[in-house]
GROMACS .gro file of C-alpha atoms in nm:
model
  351
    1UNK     CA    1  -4.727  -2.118   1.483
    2UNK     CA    2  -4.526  -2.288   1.190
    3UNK     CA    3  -4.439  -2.081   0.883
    4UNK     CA    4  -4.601  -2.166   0.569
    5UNK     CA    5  -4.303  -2.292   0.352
    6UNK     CA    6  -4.521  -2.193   0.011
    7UNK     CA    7  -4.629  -1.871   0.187
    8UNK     CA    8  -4.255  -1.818   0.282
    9UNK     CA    9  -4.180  -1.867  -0.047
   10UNK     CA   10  -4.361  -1.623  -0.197
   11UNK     CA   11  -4.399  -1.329   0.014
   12UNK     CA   12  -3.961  -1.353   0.043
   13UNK     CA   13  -3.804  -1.071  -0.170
   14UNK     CA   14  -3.741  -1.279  -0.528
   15UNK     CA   15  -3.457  -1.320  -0.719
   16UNK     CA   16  -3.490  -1.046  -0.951
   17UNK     CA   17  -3.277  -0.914  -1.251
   18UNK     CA   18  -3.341  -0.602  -1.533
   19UNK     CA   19  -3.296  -0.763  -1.858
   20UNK     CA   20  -3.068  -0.541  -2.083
   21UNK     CA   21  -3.258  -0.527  -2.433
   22UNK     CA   22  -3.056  -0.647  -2.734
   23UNK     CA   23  -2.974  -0.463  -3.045
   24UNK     CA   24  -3.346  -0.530  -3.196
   25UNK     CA   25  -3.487  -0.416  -2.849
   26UNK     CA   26  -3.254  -0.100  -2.898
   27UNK     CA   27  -3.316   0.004  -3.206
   28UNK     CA   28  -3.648  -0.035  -3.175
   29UNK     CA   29  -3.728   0.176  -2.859
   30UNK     CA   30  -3.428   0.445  -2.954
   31UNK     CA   31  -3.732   0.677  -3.051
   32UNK     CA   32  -3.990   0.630  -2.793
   33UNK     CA   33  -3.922   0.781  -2.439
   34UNK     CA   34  -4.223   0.618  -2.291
   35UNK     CA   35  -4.091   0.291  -2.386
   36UNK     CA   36  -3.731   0.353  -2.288
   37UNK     CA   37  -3.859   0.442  -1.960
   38UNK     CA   38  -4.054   0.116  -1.885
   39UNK     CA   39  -3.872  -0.097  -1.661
   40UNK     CA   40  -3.902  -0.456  -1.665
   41UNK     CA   41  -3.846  -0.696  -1.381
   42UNK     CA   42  -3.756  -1.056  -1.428
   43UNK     CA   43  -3.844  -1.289  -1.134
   44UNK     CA   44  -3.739  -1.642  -0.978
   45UNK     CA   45  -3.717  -1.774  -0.669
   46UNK     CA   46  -3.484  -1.630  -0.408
   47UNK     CA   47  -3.131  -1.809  -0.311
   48UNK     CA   48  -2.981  -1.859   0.015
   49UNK     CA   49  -2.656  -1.675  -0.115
   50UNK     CA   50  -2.883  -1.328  -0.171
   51UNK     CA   51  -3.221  -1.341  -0.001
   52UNK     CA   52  -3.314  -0.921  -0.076
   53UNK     CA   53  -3.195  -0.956  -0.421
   54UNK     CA   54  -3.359  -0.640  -0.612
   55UNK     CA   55  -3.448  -0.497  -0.950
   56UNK     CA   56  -3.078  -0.447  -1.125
   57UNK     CA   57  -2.890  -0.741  -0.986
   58UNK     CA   58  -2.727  -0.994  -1.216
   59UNK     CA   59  -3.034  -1.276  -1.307
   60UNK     CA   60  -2.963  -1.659  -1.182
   61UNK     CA   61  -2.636  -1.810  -1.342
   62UNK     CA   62  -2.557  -2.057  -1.554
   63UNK     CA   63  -2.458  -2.395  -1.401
   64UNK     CA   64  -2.431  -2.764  -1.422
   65UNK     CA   65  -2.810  -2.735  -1.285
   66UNK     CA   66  -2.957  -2.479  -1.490
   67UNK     CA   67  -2.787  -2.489  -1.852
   68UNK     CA   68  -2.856  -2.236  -2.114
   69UNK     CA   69  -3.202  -2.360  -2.284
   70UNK     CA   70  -3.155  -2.529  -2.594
   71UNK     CA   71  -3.485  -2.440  -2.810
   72UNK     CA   72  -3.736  -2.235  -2.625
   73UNK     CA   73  -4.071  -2.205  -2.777
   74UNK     CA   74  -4.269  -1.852  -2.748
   75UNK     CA   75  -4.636  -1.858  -2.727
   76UNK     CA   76  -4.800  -1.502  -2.803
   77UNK     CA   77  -5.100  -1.358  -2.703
   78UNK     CA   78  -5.413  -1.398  -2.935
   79UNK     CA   79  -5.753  -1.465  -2.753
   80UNK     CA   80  -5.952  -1.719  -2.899
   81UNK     CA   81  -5.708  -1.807  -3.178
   82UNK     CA   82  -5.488  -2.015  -2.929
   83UNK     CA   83  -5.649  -2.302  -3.066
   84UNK     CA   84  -5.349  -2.250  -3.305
   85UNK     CA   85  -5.069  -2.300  -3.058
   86UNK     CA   86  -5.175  -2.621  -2.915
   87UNK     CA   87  -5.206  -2.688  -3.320
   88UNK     CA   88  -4.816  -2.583  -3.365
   89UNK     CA   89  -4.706  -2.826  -3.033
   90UNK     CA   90  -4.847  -3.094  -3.191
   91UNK     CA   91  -4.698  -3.059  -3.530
   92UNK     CA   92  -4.360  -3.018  -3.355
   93UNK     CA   93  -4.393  -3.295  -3.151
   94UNK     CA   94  -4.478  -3.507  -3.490
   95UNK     CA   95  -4.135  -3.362  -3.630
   96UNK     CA   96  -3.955  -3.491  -3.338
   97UNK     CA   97  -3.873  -3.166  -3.223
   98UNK     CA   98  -3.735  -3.106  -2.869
   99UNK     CA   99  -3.878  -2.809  -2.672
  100UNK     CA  100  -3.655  -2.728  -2.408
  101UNK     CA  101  -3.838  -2.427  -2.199
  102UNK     CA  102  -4.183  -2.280  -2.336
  103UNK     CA  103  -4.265  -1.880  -2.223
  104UNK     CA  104  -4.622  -1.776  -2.288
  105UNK     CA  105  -4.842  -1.426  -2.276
  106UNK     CA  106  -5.193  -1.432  -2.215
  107UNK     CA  107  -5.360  -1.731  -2.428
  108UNK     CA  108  -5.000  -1.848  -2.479
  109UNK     CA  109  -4.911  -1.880  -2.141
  110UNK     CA  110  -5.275  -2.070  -2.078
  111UNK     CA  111  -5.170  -2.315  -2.339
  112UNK     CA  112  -4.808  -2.294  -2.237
  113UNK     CA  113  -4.862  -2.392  -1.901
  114UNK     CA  114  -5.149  -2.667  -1.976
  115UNK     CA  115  -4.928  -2.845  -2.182
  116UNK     CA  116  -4.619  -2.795  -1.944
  117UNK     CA  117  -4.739  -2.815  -1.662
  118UNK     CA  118  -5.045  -2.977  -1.623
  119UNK     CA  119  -4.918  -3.276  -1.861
  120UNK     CA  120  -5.207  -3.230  -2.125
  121UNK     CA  121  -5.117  -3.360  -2.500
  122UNK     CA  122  -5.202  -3.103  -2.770
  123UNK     CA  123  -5.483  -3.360  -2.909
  124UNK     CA  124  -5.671  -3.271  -2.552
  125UNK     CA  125  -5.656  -2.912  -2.563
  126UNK     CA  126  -5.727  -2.955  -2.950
  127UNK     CA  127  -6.062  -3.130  -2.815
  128UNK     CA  128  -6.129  -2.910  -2.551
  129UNK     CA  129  -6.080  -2.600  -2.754
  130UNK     CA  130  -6.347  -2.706  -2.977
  131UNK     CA  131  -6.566  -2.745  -2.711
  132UNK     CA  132  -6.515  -2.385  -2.613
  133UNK     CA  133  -6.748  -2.111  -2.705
  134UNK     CA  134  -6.779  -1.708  -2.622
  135UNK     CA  135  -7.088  -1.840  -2.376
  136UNK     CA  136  -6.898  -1.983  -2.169
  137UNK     CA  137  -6.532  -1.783  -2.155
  138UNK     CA  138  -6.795  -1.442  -2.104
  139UNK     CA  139  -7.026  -1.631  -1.805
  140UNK     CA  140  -6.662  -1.772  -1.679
  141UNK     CA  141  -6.533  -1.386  -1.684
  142UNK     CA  142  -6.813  -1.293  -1.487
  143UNK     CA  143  -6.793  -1.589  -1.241
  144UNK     CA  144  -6.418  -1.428  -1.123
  145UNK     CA  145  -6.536  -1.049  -1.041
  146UNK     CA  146  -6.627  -1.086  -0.649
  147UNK     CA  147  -7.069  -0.972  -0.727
  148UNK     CA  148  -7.210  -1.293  -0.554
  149UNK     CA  149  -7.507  -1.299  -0.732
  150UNK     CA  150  -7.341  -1.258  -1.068
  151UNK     CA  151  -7.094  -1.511  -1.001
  152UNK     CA  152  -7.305  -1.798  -0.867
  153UNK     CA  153  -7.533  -1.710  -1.225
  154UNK     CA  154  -7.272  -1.678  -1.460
  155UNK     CA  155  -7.055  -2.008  -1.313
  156UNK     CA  156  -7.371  -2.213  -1.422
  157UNK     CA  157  -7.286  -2.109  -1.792
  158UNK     CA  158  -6.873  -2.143  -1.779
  159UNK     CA  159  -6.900  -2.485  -1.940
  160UNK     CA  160  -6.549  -2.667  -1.861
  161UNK     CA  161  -6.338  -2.383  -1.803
  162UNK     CA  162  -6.334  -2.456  -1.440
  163UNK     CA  163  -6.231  -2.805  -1.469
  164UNK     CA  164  -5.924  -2.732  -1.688
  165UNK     CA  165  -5.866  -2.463  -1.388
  166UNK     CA  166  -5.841  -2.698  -1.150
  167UNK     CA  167  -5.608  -2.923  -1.330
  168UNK     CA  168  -5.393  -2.610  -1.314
  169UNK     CA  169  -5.430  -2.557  -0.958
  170UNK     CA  170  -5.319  -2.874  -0.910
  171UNK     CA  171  -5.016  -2.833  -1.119
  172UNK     CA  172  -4.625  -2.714  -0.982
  173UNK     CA  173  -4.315  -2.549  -1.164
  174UNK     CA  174  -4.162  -2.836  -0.995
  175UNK     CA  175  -4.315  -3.083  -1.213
  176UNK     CA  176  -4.298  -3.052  -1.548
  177UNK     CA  177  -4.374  -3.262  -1.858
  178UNK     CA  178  -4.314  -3.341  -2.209
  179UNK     CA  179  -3.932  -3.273  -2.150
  180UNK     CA  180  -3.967  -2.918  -2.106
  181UNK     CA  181  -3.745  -2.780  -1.830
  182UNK     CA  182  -3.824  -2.420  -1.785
  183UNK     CA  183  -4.165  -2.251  -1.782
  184UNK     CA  184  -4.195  -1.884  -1.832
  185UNK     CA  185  -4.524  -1.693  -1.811
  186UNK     CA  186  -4.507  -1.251  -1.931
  187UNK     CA  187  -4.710  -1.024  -1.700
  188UNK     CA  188  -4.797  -0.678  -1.634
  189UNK     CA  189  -4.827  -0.549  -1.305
  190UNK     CA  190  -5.033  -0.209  -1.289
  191UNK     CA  191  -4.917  -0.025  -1.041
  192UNK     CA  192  -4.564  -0.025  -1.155
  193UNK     CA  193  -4.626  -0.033  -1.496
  194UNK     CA  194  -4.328  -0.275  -1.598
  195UNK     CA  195  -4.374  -0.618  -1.752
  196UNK     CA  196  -4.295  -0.930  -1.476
  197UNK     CA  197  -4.190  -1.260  -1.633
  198UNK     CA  198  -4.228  -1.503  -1.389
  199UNK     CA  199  -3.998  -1.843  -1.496
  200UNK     CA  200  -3.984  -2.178  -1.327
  201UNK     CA  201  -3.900  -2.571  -1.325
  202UNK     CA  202  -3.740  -2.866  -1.140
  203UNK     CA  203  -3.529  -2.673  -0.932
  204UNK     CA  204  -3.629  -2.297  -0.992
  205UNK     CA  205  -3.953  -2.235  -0.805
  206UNK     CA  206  -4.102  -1.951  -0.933
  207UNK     CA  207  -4.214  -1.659  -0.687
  208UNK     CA  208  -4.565  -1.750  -0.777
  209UNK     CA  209  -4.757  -2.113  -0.810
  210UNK     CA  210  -4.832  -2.180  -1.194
  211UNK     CA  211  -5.199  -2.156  -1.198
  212UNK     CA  212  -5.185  -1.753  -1.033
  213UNK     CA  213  -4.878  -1.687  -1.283
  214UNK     CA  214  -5.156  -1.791  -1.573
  215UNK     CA  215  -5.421  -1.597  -1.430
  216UNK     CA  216  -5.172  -1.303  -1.430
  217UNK     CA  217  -5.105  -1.303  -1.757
  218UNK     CA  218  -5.444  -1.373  -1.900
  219UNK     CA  219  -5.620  -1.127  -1.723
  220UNK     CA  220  -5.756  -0.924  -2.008
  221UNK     CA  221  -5.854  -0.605  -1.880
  222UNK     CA  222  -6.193  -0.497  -1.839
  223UNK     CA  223  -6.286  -0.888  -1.880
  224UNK     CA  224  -6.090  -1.102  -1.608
  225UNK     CA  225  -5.995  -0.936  -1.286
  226UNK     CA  226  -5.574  -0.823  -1.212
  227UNK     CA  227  -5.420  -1.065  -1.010
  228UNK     CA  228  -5.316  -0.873  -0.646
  229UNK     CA  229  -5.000  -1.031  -0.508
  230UNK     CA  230  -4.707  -1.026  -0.298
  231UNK     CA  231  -4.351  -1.047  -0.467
  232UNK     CA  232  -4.061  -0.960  -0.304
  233UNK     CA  233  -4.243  -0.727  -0.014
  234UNK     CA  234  -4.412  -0.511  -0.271
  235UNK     CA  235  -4.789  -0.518  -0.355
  236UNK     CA  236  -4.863  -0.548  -0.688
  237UNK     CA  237  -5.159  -0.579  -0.932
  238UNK     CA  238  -5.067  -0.856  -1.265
  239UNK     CA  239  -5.247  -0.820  -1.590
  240UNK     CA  240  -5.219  -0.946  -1.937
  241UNK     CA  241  -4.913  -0.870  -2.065
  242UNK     CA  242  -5.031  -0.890  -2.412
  243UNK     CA  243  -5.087  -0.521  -2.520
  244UNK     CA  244  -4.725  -0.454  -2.464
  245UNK     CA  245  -4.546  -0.779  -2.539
  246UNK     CA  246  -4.724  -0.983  -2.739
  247UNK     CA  247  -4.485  -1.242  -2.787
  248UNK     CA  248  -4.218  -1.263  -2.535
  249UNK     CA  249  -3.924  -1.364  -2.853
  250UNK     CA  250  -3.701  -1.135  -2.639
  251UNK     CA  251  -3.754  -1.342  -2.241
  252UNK     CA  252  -3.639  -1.636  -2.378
  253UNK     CA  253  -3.327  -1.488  -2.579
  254UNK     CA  254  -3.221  -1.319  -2.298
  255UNK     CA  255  -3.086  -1.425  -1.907
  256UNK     CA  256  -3.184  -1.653  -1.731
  257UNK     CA  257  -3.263  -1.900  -2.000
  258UNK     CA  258  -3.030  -1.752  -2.305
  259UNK     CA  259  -3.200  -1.957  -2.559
  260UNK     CA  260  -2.994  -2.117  -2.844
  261UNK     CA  261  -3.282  -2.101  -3.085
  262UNK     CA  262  -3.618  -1.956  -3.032
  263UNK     CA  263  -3.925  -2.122  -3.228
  264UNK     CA  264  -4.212  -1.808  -3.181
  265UNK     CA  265  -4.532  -1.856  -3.230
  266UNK     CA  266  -4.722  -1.507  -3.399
  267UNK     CA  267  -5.094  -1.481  -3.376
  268UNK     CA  268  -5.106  -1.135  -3.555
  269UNK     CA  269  -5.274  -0.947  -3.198
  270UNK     CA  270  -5.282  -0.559  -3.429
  271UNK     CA  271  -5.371  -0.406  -3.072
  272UNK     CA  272  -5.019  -0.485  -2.954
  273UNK     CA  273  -4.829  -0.155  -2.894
  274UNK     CA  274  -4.495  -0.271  -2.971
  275UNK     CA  275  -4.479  -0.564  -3.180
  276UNK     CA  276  -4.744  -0.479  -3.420
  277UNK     CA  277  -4.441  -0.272  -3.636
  278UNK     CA  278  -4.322  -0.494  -3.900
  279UNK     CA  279  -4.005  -0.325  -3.824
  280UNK     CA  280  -3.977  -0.448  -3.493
  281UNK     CA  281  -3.995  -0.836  -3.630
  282UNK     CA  282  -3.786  -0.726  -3.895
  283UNK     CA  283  -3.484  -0.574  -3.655
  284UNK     CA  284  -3.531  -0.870  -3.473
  285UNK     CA  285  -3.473  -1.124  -3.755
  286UNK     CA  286  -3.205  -0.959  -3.869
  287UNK     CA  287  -3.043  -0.921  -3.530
  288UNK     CA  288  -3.112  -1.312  -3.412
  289UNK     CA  289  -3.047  -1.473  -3.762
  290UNK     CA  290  -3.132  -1.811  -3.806
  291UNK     CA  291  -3.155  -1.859  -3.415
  292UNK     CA  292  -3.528  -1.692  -3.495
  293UNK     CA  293  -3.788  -1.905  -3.669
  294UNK     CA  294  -4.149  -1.662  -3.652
  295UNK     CA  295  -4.473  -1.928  -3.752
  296UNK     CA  296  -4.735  -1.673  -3.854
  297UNK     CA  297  -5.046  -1.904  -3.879
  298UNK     CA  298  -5.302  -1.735  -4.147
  299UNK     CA  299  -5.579  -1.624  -3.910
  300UNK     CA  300  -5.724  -1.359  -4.116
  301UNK     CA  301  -6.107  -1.359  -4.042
  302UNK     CA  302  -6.049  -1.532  -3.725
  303UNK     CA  303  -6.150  -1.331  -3.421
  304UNK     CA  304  -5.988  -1.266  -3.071
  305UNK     CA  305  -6.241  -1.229  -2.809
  306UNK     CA  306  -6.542  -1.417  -3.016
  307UNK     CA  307  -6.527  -1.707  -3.247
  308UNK     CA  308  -6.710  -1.836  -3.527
  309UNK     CA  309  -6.803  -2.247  -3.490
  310UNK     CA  310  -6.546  -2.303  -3.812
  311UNK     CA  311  -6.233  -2.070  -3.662
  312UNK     CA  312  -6.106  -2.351  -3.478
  313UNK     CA  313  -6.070  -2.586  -3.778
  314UNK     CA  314  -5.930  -2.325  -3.970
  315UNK     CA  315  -5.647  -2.184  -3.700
  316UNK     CA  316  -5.570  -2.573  -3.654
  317UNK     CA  317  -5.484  -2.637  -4.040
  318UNK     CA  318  -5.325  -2.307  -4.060
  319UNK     CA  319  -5.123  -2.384  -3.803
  320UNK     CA  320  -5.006  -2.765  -3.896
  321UNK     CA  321  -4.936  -2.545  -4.248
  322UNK     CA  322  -4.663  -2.288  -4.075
  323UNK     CA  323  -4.490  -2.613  -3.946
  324UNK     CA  324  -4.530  -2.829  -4.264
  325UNK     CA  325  -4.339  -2.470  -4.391
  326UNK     CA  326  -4.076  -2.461  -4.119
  327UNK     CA  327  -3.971  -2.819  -4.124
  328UNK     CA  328  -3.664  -2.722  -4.381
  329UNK     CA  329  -3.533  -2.528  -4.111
  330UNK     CA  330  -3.649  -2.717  -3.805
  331UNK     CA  331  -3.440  -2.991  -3.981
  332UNK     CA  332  -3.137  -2.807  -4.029
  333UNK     CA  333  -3.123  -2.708  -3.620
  334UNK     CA  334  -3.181  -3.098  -3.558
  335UNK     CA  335  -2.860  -3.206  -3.756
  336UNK     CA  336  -2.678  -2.923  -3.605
  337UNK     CA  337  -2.783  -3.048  -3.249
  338UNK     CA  338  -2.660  -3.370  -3.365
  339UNK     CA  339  -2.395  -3.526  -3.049
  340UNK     CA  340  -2.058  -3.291  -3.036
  341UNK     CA  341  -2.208  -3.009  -3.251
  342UNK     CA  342  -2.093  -2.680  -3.206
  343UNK     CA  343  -2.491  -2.634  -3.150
  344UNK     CA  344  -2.500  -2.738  -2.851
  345UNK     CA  345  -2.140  -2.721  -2.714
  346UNK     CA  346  -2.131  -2.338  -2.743
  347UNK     CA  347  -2.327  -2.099  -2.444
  348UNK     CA  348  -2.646  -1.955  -2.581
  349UNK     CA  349  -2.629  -1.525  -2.594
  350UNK     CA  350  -2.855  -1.296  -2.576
  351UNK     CA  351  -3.045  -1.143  -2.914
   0.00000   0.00000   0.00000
């Protein structure tokens, strides 16, 4: 019987690399044992020249075929105040800015990949978002825990989540829109206990399809089921990254993509272990420069897992603000990508 090439795919031992933290990572962790000793995988699709490649080895190369990403935008993790990110696409996309690769966690990588993948303009997931209530995100939870009875009752009441999960299902790393290249989405696998950033586009197939990468990473526990999968001949279990990472600044800085700027996208998530620390943003700032730009909407009073009917028109406009607040800078990186710039002549390096 024929191999499954997709099946193939997947189950082959990925192309994996360790990502060496920068200064800010350094600095920040120096104190913390449990954090030093997390280990962190970074996974792509295997290569002909190194099919057993293994945690440790160098990450994919830079070439002709896979440049260094130009400006890489980083969704974070937030629950129901995602609304804001599909917000912040659209107010870039009104400046004219270029997004080169977009890496998401949890709600970020939903909205991410939606736009990215599945080809939707923010004004859609704008639409849909309002749409959207606790009801149906709670009966849609339900719906994915394997209880038949629960899950035929509680799919009744999921509203149009399933729809836009379909649209997902039916979307490839292979394909991508809006001129983004590169798709990353940050998980957490449980049995290991290391983050897994799973990163794909034309070219790169990732080492899972899109839609199981999302589910990954927005599988909140106690509320959405892990993800069990096969990567590289190893079992594991993928979660929301989000309590660790809640904004994956540091994936896109770093190898494979080496972003030359990095437009990140902070929904304030207080339950996030690491980057809750206003020193951590602020070692980070000072270590990246003006290659950072941090958009922290104002979503004070705006909740996470539940949502009052007005939060979404409030998280949009507060949104639309932190660009209208950016565009100074956003401006400046646009004349400096200008033809022949050093900008965009120069290798991007990692934070």
């Amino acid at each position: 019987m024929p191999a499954d090439p997709a099946r193939g795919r997947a189950e082959n031992e990925p192309r994996t690399g360790r990502i060496r933290p920068g200064p800010a990572a350094a600095a920040r962790d120096a104190g913390s044992d449990r954090t030093r000793r997390r280990r962190t995988r970074n996974l792509s699709a295997p290569t002909r020249a190194s099919p057993s490649r293994v945690a440790g080895d160098d990450p994919p190369a830079m070439t002709a075929t896979n440049p260094p990403a130009r400006i890489v935008l980083a969704l974070g993790a937030g629950g129901a105040r995602g609304v804001a990110h599909a917000a912040v696409l659209r107010g870039l996309r009104a400046a004219r800015v270029p997004i080169d690769a977009i890496v998401g966690c949890s709600v970020g990588a939903i909205v991410g990949a939606m736009h990215a993948a599945a080809g939707m303009e923010p004004d859609e997931m704008l639409q849909a978002a309002r749409r959207l209530n606790a009801m149906s995100l709670f009966a849609f939870a339900l719906s994915r825990w394997r209880v038949p009875v629960l899950s035929r009752a509680a799919s009744r009441h999921a509203g149009a989540i399933p729809g836009y999960l379909e649209r997902l299902e039916r979307a490839s790393f292979e394909r991508l829109h809006h001129g983004v290249r590169r798709l990353g989405v940050l998980t957490f696998d449980l049995k290991s206990r290391e983050e897994v950033f799973l990163l794909g586009g034309p070219g790169l197939p990732s080492a899972l399809p899109v839609c199981s990468a999302v589910k990954a990473s927005a599988a909140i526990p106690a509320l959405f089921p892990p993800l069990r999968a096969r990567l590289g001949g190893r079992k594991v279990l993928l979660a929301d990254a989000g309590w660790f990472t809640a904004v994956p600044v540091e994936r896109a800085f770093a190898p494979p993509l080496l972003a030359r700027r990095v437009i990140a996208v902070d929904l304030s998530l207080v339950v996030c272990l690491r980057q809750a620390r206003r020193a951590y943003w602020r070692s980070l700032q000072e270590t990246c420069g003006d290659r950072l730009l941090v958009l922290r909407p104002d979503v004070r009073g705006c909740g996470t897992m539940v949502s009052w009917p007005t939060d979404p028109d409030r998280l949009i406009a507060a949104a639309e603000d932190s660009v209208l607040r950016a565009l100074p800078t956003l401006r400046a990186w646009l004349q400096e990508a200008a033809p022949g710039a050093a900008f965009l002549d120069s290798p991007g390096v990692s934070c």
